[in-house]
PDB file of C-alpha atoms in Angstrom:
ATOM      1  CA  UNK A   1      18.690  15.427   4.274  1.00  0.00           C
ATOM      2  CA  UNK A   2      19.935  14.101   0.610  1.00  0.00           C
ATOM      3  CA  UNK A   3      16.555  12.414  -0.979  1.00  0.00           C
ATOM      4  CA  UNK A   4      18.115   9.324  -0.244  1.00  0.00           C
ATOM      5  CA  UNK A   5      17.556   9.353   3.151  1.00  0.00           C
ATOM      6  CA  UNK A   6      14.415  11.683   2.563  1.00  0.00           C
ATOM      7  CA  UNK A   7      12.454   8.785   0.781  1.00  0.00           C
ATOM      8  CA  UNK A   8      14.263   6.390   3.791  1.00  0.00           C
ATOM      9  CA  UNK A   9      12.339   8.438   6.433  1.00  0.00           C
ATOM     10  CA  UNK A  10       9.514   9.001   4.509  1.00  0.00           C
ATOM     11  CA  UNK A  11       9.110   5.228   4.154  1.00  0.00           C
ATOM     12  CA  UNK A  12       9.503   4.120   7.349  1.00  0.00           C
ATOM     13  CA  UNK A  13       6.746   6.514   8.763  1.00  0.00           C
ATOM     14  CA  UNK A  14       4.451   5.047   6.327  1.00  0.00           C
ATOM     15  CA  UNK A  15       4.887   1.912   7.464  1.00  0.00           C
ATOM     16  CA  UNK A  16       4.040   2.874  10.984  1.00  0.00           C
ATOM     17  CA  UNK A  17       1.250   4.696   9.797  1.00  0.00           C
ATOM     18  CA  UNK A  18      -0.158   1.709   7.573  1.00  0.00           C
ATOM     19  CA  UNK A  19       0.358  -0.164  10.748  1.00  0.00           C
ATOM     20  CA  UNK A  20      -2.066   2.109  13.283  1.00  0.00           C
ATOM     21  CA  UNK A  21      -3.641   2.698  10.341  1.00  0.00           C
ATOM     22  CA  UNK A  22      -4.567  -0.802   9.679  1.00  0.00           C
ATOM     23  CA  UNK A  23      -5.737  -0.913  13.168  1.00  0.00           C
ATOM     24  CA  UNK A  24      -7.735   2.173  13.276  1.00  0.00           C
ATOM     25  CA  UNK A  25      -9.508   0.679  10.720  1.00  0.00           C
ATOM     26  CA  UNK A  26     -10.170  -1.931  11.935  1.00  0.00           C
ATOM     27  CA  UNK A  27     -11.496  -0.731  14.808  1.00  0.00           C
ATOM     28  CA  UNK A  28     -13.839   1.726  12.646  1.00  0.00           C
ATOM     29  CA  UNK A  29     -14.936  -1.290  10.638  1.00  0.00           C
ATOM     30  CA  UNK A  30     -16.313  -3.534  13.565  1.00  0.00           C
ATOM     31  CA  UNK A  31     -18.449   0.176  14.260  1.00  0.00           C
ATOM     32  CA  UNK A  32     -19.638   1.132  11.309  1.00  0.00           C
ATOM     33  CA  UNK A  33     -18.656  -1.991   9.017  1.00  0.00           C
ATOM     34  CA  UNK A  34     -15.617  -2.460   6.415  1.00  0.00           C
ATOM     35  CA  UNK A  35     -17.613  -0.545   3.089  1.00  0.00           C
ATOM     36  CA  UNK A  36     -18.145   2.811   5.907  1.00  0.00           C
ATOM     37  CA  UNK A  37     -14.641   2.660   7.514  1.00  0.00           C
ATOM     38  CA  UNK A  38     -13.072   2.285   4.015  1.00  0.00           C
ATOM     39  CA  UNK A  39     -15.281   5.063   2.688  1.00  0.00           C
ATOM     40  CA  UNK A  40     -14.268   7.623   5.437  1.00  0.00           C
ATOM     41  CA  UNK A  41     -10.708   6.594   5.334  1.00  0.00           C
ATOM     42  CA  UNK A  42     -10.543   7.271   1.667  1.00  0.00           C
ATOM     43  CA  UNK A  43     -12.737  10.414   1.607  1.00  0.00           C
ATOM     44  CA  UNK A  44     -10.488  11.766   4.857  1.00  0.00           C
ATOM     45  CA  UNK A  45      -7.144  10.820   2.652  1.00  0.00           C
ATOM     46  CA  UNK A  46      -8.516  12.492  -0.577  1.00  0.00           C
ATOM     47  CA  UNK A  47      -9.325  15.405   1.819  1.00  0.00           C
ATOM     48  CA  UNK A  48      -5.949  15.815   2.971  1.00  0.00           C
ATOM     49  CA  UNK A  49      -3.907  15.129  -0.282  1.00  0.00           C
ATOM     50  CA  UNK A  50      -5.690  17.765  -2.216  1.00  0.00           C
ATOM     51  CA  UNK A  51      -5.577  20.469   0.538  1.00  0.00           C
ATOM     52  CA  UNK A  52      -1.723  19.631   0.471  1.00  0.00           C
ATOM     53  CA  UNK A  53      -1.564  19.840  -3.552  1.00  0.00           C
ATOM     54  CA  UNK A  54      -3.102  23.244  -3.578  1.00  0.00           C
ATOM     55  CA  UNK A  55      -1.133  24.290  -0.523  1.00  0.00           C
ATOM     56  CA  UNK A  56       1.736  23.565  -2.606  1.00  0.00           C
ATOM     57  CA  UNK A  57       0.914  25.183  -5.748  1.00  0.00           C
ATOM     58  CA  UNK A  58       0.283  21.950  -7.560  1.00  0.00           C
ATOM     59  CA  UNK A  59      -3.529  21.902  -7.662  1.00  0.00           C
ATOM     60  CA  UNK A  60      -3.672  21.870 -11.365  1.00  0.00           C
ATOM     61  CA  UNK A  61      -1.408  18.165 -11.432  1.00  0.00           C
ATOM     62  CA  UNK A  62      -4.549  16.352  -9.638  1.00  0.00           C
ATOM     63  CA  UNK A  63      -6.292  18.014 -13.097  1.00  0.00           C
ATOM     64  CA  UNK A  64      -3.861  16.657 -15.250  1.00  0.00           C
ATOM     65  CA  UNK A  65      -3.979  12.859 -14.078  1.00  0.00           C
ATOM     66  CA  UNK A  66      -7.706  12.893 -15.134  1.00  0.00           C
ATOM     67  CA  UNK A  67      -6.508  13.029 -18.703  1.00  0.00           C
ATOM     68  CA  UNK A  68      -3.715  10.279 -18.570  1.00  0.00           C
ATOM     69  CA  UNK A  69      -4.452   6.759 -19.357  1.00  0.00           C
ATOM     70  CA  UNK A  70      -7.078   4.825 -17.850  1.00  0.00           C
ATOM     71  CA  UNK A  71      -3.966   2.027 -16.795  1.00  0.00           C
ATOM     72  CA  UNK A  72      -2.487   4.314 -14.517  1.00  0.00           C
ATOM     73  CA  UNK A  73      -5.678   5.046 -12.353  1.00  0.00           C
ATOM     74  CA  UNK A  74      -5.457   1.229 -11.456  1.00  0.00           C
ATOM     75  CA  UNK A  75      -3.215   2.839  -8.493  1.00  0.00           C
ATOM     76  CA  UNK A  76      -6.595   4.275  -7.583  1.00  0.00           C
ATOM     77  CA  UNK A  77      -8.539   1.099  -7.738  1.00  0.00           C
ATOM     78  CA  UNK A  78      -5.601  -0.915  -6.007  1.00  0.00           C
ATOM     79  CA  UNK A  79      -5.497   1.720  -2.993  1.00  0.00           C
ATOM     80  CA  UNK A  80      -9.151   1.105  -2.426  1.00  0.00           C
ATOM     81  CA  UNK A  81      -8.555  -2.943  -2.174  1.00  0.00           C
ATOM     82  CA  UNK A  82      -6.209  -1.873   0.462  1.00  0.00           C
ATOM     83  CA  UNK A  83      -8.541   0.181   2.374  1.00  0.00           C
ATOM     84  CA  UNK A  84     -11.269  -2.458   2.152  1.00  0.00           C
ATOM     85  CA  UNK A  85      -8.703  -5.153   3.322  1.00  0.00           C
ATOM     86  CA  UNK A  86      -7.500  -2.932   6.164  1.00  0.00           C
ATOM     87  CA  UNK A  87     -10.457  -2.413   7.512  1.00  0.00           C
ATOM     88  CA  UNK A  88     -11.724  -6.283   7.242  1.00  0.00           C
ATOM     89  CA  UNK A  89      -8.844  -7.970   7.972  1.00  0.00           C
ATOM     90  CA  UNK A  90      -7.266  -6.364  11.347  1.00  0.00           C
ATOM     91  CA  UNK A  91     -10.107  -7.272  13.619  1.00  0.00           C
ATOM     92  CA  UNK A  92     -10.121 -11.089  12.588  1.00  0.00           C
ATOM     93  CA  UNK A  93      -6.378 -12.081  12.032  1.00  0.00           C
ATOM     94  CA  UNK A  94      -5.000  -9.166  14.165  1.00  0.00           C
ATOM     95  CA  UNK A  95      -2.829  -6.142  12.795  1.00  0.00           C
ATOM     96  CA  UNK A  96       0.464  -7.883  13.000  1.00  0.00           C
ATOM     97  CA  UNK A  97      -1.040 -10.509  10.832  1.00  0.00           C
ATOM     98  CA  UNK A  98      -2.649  -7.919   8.452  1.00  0.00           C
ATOM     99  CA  UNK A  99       0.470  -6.051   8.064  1.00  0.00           C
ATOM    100  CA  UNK A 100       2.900  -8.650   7.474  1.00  0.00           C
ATOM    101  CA  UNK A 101       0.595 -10.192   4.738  1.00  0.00           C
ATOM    102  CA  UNK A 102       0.300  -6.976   3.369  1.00  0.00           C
ATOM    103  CA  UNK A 103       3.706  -6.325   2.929  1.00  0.00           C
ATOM    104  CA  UNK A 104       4.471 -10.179   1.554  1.00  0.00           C
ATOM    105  CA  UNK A 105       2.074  -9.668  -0.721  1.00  0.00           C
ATOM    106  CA  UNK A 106       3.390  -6.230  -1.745  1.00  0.00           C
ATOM    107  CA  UNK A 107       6.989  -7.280  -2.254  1.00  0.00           C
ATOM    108  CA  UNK A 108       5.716 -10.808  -4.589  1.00  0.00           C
ATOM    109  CA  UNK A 109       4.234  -8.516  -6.260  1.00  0.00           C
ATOM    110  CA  UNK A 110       6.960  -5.912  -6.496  1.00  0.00           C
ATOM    111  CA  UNK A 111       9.327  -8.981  -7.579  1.00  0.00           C
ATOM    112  CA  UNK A 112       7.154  -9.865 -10.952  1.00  0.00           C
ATOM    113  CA  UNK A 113       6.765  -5.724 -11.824  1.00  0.00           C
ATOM    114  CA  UNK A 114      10.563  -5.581 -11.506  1.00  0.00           C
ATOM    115  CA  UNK A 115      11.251  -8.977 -13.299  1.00  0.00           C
ATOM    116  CA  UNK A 116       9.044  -8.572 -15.920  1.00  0.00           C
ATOM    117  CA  UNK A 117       9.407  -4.688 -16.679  1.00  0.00           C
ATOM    118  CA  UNK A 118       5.786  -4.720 -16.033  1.00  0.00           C
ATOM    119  CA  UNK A 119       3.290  -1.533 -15.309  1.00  0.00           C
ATOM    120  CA  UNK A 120       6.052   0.729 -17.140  1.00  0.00           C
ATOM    121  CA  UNK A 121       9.003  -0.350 -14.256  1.00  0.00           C
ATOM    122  CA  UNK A 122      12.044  -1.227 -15.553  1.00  0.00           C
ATOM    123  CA  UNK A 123      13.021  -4.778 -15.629  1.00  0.00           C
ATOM    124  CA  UNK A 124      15.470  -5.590 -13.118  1.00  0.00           C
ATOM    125  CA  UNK A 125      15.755  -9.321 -12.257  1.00  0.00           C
ATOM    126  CA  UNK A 126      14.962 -11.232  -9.655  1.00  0.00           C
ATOM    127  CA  UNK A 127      18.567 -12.790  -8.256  1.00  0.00           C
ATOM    128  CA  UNK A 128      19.398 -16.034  -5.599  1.00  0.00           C
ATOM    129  CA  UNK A 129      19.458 -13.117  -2.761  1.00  0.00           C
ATOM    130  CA  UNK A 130      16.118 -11.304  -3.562  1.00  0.00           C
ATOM    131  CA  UNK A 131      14.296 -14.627  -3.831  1.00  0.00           C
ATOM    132  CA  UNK A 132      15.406 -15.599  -0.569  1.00  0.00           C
ATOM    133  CA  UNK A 133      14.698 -12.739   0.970  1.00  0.00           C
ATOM    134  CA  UNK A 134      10.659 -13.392  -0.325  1.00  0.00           C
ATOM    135  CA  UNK A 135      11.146 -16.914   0.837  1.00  0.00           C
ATOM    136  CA  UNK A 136      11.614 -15.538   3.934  1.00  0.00           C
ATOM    137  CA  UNK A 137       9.181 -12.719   4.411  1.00  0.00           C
ATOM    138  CA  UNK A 138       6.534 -15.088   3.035  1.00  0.00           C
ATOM    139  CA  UNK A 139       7.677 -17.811   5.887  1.00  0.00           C
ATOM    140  CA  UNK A 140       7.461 -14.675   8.737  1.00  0.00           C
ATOM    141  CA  UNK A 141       4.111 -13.824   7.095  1.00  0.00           C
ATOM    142  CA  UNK A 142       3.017 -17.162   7.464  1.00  0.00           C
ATOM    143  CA  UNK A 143       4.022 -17.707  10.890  1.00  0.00           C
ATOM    144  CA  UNK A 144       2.121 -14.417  12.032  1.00  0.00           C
ATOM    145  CA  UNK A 145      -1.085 -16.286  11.802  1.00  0.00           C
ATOM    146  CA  UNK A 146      -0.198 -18.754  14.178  1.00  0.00           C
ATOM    147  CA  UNK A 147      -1.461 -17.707  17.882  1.00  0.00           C
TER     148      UNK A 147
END
């Protein structure tokens, strides 16, 4: 598989995973409340990342990003808003809801980092077809909260 279709794969899994995810979560957080589930999840996640870093022989890169700018742990602060959301959100809106505003607000957000060349991204702008195509995700997003 070229890494192409690798990262193809790889994304669509996540998405199903962020999905049961989102609703395991959920579930966890009406037991033991949002802060707990979020905790575990993140502590579980940690877990697993590291024991797969050192598996690899790449133990010494989780080092390394303790010395890089402070900016670029943001993706660590950012991940933990999405845990904490995750595990709120599902069992008051429902999953699909959580999901799909989720991803809306990912790809808005995606859309200004590209535009604007922001976080270290390159700029790449946002065109007549990639604005309706947030138009539209934000309208499906939208509708998902209607019962």
């Amino acid at each position: 598989m070229t890494g192409t279709r690798t990262a193809i794969v790889f994304s669509l899994a996540a998405g199903i995973a962020g999905a049961a995810q989102a609703s395991i979560s959920g579930a966890l957080g009406r037991r033991v409340g949002t802060v707990g589930a979020a905790g575990f999840g993140v502590v579980l996640a940690a877990i697993l990342v590291l024991v797969l870093a050192v598996a690899l022989g790449r133990g010494g890169s989780v080092v390394a990003a303790i010395h890089q700018p402070l900016w670029l742990w943001l993706g660590g602060l950012f991940g933990a808003v999405i845990v904490l959301a995750i595990a709120y959100a599902p069992p008051r809106i429902g999953t699909f809801a959580t999901v799909a505003l989720l991803i809306a607000g990912q790809l808005v957000a995606g859309a200004l980092i590209d535009a604007f060349g922001w976080l270290g991204s390159p700029r790449i702008p946002v065109t007549i077809t990639r604005l309706a195509g947030l138009v539209l995700v934000a309208a499906g997003a939208a509708l998902t909260l209607r019962r």
